[in-house]
GROMACS .gro file of C-alpha atoms in nm:
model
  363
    1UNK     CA    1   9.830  15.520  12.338
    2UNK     CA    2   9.892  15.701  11.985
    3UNK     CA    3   9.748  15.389  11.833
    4UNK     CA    4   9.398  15.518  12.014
    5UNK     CA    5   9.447  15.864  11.947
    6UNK     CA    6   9.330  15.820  11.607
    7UNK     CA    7   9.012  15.720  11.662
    8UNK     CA    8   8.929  16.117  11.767
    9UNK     CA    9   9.204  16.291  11.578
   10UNK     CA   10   9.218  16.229  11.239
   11UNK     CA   11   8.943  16.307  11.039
   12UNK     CA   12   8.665  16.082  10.926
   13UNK     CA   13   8.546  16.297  10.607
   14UNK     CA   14   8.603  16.562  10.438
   15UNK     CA   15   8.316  16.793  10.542
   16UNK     CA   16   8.498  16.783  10.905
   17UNK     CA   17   8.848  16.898  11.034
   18UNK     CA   18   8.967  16.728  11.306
   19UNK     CA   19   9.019  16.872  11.639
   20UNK     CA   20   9.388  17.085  11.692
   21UNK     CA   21   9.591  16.927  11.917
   22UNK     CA   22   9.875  17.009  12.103
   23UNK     CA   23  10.131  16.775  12.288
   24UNK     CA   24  10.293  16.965  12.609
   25UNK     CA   25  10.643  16.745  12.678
   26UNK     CA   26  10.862  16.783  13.006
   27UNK     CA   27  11.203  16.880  12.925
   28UNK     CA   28  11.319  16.575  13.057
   29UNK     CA   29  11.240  16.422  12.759
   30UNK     CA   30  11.449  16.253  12.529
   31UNK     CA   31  11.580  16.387  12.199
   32UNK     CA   32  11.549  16.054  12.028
   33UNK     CA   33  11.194  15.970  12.232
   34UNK     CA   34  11.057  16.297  12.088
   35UNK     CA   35  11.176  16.260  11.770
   36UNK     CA   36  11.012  15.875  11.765
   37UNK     CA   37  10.681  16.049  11.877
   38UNK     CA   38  10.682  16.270  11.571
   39UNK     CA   39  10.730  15.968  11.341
   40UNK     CA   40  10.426  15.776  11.516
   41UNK     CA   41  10.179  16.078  11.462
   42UNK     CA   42  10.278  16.152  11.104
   43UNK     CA   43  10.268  15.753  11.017
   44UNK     CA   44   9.890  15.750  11.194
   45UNK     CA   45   9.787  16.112  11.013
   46UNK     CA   46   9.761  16.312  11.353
   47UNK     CA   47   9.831  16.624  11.307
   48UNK     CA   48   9.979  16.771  11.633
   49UNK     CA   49  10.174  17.048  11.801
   50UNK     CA   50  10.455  16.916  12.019
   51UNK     CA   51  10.606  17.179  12.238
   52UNK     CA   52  10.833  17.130  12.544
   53UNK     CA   53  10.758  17.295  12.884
   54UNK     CA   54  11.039  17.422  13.099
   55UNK     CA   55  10.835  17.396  13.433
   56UNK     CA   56  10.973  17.063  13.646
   57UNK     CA   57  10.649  17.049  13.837
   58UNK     CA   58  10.409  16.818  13.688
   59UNK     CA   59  10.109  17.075  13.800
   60UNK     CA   60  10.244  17.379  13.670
   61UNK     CA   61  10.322  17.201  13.371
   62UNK     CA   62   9.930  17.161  13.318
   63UNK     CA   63   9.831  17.494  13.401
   64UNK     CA   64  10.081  17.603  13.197
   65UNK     CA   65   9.915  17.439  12.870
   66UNK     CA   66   9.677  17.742  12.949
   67UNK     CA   67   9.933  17.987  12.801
   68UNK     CA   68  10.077  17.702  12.569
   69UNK     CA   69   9.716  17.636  12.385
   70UNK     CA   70   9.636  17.963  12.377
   71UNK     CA   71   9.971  18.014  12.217
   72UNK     CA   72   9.948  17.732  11.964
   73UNK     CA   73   9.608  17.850  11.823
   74UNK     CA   74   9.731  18.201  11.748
   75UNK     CA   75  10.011  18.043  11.616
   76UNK     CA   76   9.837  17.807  11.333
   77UNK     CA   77   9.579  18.088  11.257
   78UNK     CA   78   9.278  17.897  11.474
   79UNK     CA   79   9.033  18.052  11.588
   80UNK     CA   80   8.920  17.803  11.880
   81UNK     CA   81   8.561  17.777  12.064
   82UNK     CA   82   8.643  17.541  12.353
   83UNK     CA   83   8.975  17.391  12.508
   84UNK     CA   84   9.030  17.060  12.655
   85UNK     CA   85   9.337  16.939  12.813
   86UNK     CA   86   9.282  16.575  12.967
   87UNK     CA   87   9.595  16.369  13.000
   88UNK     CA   88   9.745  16.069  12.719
   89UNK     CA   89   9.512  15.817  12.909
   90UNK     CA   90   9.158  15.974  12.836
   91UNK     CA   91   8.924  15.749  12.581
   92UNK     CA   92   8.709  15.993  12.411
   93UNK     CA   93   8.429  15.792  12.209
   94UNK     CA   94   8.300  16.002  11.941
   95UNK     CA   95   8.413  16.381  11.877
   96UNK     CA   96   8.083  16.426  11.688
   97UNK     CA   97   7.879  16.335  12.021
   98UNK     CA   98   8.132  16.572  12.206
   99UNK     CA   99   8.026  16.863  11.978
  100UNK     CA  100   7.654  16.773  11.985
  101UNK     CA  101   7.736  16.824  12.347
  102UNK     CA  102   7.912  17.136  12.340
  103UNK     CA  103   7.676  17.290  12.126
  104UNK     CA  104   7.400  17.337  12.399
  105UNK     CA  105   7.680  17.663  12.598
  106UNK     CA  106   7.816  17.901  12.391
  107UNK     CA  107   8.165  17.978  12.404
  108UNK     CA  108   8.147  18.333  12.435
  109UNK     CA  109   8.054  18.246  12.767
  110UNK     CA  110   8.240  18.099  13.045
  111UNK     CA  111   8.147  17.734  13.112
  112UNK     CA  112   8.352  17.428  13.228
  113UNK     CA  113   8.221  17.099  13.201
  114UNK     CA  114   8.472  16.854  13.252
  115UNK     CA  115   8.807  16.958  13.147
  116UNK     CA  116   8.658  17.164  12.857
  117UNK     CA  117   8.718  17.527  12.902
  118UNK     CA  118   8.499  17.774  12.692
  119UNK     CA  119   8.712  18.046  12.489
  120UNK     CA  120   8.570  18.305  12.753
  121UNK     CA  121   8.651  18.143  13.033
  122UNK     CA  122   9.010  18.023  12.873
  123UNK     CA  123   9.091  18.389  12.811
  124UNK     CA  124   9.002  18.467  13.151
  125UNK     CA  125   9.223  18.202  13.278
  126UNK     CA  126   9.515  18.322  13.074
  127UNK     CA  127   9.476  18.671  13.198
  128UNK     CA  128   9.507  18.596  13.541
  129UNK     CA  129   9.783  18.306  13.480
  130UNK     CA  130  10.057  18.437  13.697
  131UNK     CA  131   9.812  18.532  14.024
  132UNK     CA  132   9.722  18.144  13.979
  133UNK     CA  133  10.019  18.002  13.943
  134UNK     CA  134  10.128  18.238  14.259
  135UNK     CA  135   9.843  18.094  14.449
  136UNK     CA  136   9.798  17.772  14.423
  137UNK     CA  137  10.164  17.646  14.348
  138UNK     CA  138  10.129  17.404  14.565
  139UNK     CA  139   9.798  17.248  14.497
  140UNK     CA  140   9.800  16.874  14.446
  141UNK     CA  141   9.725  16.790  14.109
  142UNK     CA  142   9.671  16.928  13.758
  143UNK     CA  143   9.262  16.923  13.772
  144UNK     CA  144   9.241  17.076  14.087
  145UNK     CA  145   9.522  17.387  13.998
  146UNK     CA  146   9.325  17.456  13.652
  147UNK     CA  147   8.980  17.413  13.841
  148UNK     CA  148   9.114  17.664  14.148
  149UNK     CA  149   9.203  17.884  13.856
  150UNK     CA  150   8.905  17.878  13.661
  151UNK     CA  151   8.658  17.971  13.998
  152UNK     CA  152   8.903  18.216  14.056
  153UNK     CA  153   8.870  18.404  13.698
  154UNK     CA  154   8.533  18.357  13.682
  155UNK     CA  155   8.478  18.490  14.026
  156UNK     CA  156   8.264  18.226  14.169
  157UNK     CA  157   8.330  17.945  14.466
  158UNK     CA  158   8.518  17.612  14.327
  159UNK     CA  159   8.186  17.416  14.381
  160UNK     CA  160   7.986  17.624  14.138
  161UNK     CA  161   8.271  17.634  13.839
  162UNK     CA  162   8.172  17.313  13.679
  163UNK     CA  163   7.884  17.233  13.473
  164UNK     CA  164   7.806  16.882  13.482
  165UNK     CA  165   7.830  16.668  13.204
  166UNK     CA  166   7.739  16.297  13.316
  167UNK     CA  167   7.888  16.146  13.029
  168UNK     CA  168   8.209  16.256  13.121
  169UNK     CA  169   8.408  16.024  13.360
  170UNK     CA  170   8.713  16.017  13.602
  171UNK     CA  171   8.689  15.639  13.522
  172UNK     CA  172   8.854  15.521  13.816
  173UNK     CA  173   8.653  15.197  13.916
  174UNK     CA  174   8.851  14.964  14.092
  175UNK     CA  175   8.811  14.587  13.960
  176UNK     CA  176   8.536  14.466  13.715
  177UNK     CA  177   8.368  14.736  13.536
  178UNK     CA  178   8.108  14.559  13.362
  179UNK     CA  179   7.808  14.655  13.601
  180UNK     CA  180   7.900  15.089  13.524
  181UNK     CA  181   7.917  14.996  13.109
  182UNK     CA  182   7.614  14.794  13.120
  183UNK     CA  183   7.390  15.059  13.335
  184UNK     CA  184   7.296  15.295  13.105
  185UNK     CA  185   7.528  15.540  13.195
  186UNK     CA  186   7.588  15.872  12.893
  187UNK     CA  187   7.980  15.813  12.801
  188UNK     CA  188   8.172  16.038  12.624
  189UNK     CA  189   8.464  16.007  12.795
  190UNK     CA  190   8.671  15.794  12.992
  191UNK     CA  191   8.972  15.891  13.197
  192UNK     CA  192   9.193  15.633  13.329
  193UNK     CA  193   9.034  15.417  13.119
  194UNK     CA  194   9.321  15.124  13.161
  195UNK     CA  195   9.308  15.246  13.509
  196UNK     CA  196   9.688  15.154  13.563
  197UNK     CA  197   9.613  14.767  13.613
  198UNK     CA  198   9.287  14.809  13.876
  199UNK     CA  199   9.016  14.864  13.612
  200UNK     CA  200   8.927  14.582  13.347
  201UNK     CA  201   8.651  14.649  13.133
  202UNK     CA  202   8.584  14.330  12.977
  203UNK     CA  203   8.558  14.192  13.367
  204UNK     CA  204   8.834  13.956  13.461
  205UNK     CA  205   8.681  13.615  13.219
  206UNK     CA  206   8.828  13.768  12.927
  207UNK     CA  207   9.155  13.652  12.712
  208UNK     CA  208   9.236  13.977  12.607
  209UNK     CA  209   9.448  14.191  12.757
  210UNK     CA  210   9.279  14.568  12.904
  211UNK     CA  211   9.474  14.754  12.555
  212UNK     CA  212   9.271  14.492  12.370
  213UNK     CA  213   8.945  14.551  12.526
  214UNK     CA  214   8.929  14.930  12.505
  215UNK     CA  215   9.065  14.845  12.132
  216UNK     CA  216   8.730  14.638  12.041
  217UNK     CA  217   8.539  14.917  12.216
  218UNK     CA  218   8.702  15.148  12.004
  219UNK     CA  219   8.626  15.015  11.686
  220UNK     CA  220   8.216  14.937  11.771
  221UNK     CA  221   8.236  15.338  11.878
  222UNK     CA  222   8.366  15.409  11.529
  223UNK     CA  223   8.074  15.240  11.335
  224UNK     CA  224   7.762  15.288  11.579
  225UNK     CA  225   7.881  15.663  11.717
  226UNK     CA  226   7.838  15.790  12.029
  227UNK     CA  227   7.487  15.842  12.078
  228UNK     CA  228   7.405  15.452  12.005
  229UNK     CA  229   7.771  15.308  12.207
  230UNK     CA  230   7.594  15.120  12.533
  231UNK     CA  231   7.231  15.174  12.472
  232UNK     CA  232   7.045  14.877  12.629
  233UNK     CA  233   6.792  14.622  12.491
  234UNK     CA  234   6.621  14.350  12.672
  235UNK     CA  235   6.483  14.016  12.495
  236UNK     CA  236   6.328  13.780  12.575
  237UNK     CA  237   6.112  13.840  12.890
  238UNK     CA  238   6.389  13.977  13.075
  239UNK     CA  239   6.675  13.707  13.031
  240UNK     CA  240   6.879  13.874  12.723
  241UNK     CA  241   7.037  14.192  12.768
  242UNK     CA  242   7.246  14.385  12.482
  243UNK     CA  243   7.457  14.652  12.522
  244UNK     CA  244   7.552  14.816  12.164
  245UNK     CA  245   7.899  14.761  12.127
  246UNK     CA  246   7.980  14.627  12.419
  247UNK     CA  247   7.825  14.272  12.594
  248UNK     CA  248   7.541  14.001  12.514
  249UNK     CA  249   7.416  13.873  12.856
  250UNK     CA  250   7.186  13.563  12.954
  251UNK     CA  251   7.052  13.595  13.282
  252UNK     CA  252   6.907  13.296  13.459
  253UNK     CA  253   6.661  13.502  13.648
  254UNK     CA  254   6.521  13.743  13.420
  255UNK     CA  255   6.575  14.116  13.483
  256UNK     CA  256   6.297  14.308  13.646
  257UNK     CA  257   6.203  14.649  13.539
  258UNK     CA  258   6.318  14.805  13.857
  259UNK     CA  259   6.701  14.713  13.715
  260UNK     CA  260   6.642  14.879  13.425
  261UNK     CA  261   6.421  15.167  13.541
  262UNK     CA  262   6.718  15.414  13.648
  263UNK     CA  263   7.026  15.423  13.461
  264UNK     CA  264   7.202  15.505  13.806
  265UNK     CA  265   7.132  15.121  13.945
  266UNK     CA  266   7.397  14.958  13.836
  267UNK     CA  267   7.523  14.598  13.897
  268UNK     CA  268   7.786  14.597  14.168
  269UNK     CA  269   8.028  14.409  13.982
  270UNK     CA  270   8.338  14.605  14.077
  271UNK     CA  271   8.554  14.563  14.444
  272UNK     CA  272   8.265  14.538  14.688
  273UNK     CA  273   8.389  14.797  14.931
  274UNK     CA  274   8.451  15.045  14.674
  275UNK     CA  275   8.153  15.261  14.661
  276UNK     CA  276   8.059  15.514  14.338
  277UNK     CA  277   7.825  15.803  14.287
  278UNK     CA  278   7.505  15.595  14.193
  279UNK     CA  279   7.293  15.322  14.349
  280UNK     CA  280   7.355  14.931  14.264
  281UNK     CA  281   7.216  14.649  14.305
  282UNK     CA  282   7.394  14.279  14.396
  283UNK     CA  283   7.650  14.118  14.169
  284UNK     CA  284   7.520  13.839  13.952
  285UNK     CA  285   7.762  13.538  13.956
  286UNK     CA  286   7.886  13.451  13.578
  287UNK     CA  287   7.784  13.128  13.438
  288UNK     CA  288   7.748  12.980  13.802
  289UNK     CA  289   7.723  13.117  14.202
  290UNK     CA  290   7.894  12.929  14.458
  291UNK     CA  291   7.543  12.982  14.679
  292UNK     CA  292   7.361  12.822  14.436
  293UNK     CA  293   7.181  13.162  14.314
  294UNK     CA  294   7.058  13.240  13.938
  295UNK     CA  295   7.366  13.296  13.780
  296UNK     CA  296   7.452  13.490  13.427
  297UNK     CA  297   7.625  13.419  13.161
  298UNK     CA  298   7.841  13.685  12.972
  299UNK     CA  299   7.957  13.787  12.580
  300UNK     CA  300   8.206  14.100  12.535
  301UNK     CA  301   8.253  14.248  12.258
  302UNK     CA  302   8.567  14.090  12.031
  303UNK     CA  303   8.541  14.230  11.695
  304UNK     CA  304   8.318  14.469  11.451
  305UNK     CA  305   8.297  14.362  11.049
  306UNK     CA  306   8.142  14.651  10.882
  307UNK     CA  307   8.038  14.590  10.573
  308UNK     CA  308   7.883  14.900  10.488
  309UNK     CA  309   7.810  15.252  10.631
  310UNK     CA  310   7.513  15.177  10.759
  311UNK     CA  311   7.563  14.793  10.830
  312UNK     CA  312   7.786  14.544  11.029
  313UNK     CA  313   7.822  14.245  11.208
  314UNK     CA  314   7.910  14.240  11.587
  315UNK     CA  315   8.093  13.942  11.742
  316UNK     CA  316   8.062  13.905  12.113
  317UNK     CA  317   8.288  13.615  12.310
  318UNK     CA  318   8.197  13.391  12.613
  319UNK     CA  319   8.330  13.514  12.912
  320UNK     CA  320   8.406  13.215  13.209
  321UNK     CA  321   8.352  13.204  13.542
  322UNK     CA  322   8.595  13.300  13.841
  323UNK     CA  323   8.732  12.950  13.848
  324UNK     CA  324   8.734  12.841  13.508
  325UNK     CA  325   9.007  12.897  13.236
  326UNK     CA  326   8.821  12.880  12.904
  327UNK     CA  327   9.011  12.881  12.571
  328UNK     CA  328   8.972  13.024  12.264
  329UNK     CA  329   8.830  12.712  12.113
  330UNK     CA  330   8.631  12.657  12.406
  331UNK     CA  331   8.418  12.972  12.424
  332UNK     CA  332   8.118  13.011  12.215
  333UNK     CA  333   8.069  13.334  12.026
  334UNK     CA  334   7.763  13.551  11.922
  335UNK     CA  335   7.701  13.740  11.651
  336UNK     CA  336   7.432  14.056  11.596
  337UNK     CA  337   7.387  14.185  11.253
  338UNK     CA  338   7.299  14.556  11.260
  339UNK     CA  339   7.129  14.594  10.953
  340UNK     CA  340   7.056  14.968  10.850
  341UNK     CA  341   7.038  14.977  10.494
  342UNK     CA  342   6.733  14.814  10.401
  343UNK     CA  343   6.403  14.772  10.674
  344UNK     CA  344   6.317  14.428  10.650
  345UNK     CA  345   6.221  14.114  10.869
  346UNK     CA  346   6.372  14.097  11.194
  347UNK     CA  347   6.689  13.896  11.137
  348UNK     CA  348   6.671  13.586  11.378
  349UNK     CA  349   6.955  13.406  11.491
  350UNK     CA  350   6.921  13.033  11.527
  351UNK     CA  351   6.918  12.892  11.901
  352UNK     CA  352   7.254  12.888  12.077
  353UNK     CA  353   7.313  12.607  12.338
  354UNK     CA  354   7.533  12.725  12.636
  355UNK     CA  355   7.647  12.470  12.921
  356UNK     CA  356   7.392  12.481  13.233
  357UNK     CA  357   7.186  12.716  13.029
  358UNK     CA  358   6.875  12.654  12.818
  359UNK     CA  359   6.881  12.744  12.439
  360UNK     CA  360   6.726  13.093  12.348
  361UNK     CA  361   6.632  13.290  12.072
  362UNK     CA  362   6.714  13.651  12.023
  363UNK     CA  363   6.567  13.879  11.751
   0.00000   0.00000   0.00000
């Protein structure tokens, strides 16, 4: 996971420190396992606090890191605006967009959206620490002690704590995940983002494995930042779709403007009895549908050349169809050239024949 970590915890220039961190271990933990998790983060420049927690129950352990990060900051001589505690399995795609985010509440007031606890509402928290922990010991869960908590210092009902953030996500959709990244949807965050083997971001027509596909997601985050990451454009009369950074798709029928008019309608391409907060719409077959309906044809993102700040290439792979078993050699690639150092002529790529689907041009 380390290997991710730096992507929002080592600093991309110097005009900008990177974010504190702190590490809160079990004591369970092995000597030789800690001291192999120190190596890692010096060897990949992240600078973080690694502290051990004496508490056996997973939960109190997180409501503990209430004390701990408060703690930690005094301890390093940081004075800290917001908190966030999210577990080792939470993608978070561009720091800068979080702060652009964050920048709309002021800290010196008590807000919560997500996991991210203003410095008001932190110190609240921490001064009411042992009436929580008395109370809710045996909540279930780490989210839903530190959320009890937070209501409870802020004196206000659970349900009216949080401050909604859409681009923040408990990513926990179950299957092919394709439909919620190519819907329009704000992301800033994405928790359970391997989802433990259930969600695959890259569908199931992909070679690489679900490390590998948040890896290529990472590094088109890193050049095109947070505020471009998934934005949508549609070609060609509705039959080309782009998703920055993540997917080239060729629909057979083109897309009407009621599928793109609410980013909330997204494709149900996940397990079809698995329902999520937004409307959908029916799943498009890739590259062919056993009822003989319009089908769709699908690129995921594979690798990002950048060959300058402002410029790179984007290569996007052919994903197959539930009951093919495409190789390498076998699937065609495309590439988009984001060009944005010098305006110019639209950069046209030269028609690309896919089997059972007519050639098209994209610009």
């Amino acid at each position: 996971m380390s290997d991710l970590w730096t992507h929002w915890l080592v600093s991309r220039s110097v005009e900008s420190a990177p974010p504190r961190c702190l590490i809160l271990l079990s004591e369970e933990e092995k000597e030789e396992d800690v001291d192999n998790l120190r190596r890692v983060l010096r060897e990949r420049q992240i600078s973080c606090g690694i502290k051990r927690s004496s508490y056996e129950r997973y939960e109190i352990r997180v409501l503990s890191m209430i004390r701990e990060m408060r703690g930690y900051a005094d301890e390093i001589g940081a004075r800290v605006d917001w908190f966030i505690i999210n577990d080792d399995d939470t993608f978070w795609l561009d720091v800068r967009a979080i702060r652009r985010m964050l920048s709309k509440y002021n800290p010196a007031k008590q807000y919560l959206p997500g996991m991210l606890f203003s410095r008001a509402l932190f110190s609240a928290m921490e001064s009411i620490w042992s009436e929580c922990r008395e109370l809710y010991e045996s909540a279930y869960g780490g989210d839903e002690m530190l959320t009890s908590c937070a209501a409870r210092a802020a004196g206000v009902d659970k349900r009216e704590i949080m401050t909604e953030e859409r681009g923040l996500h408990q990513f926990d959709v179950l299957g092919d995940t394709t439909g919620v990244l190519q819907g329009g949807l704000p992301v800033l965050s994405m928790h359970h983002f391997l989802g433990g083997g259930w969600a695959h971001l890259h569908g199931y027509s992909t070679p690489l494995t679900d490390m590998e596909q948040i890896q290529r997601l990472r590094d088109a985050a890193a050049f095109l930042g947070g505020n471009n990451m998934f934005q949508r454009y549609v070609f060609g009369d509705g039959k080309w779709l782009v998703v920055l950074g993540y997917s080239v798709t060729y629909f057979e029928e083109p897309l009407k403007p009621a599928d793109l008019a609410s980013m909330y309608t997204q494709e149900h391409t996940w397990y079809e009895d698995y329902r999520l907060a937004f409307a959908d719409r029916r799943r498009i077959e890739e590259r062919h549908d056993p009822a003989g309906r319009p089908a769709k044809q699908t690129f995921y993102i594979d690798s990002t050349d950048v060959l300058s700040a402002n410029t790179a290439v984007f290569s996007f792979l052919q994903a197959d169809s539930w009951d093919e078993s495409l190789t390498q050699a076998e699937r065609v690639r495309i590439q988009l050239f984001w060009d944005g150092d010098s305006p110019g002529p639209d950069v046209e790529q030269p028609p690309l024949s896919l089997p059972g689907f007519h050639s098209r041009q994209i610009r």
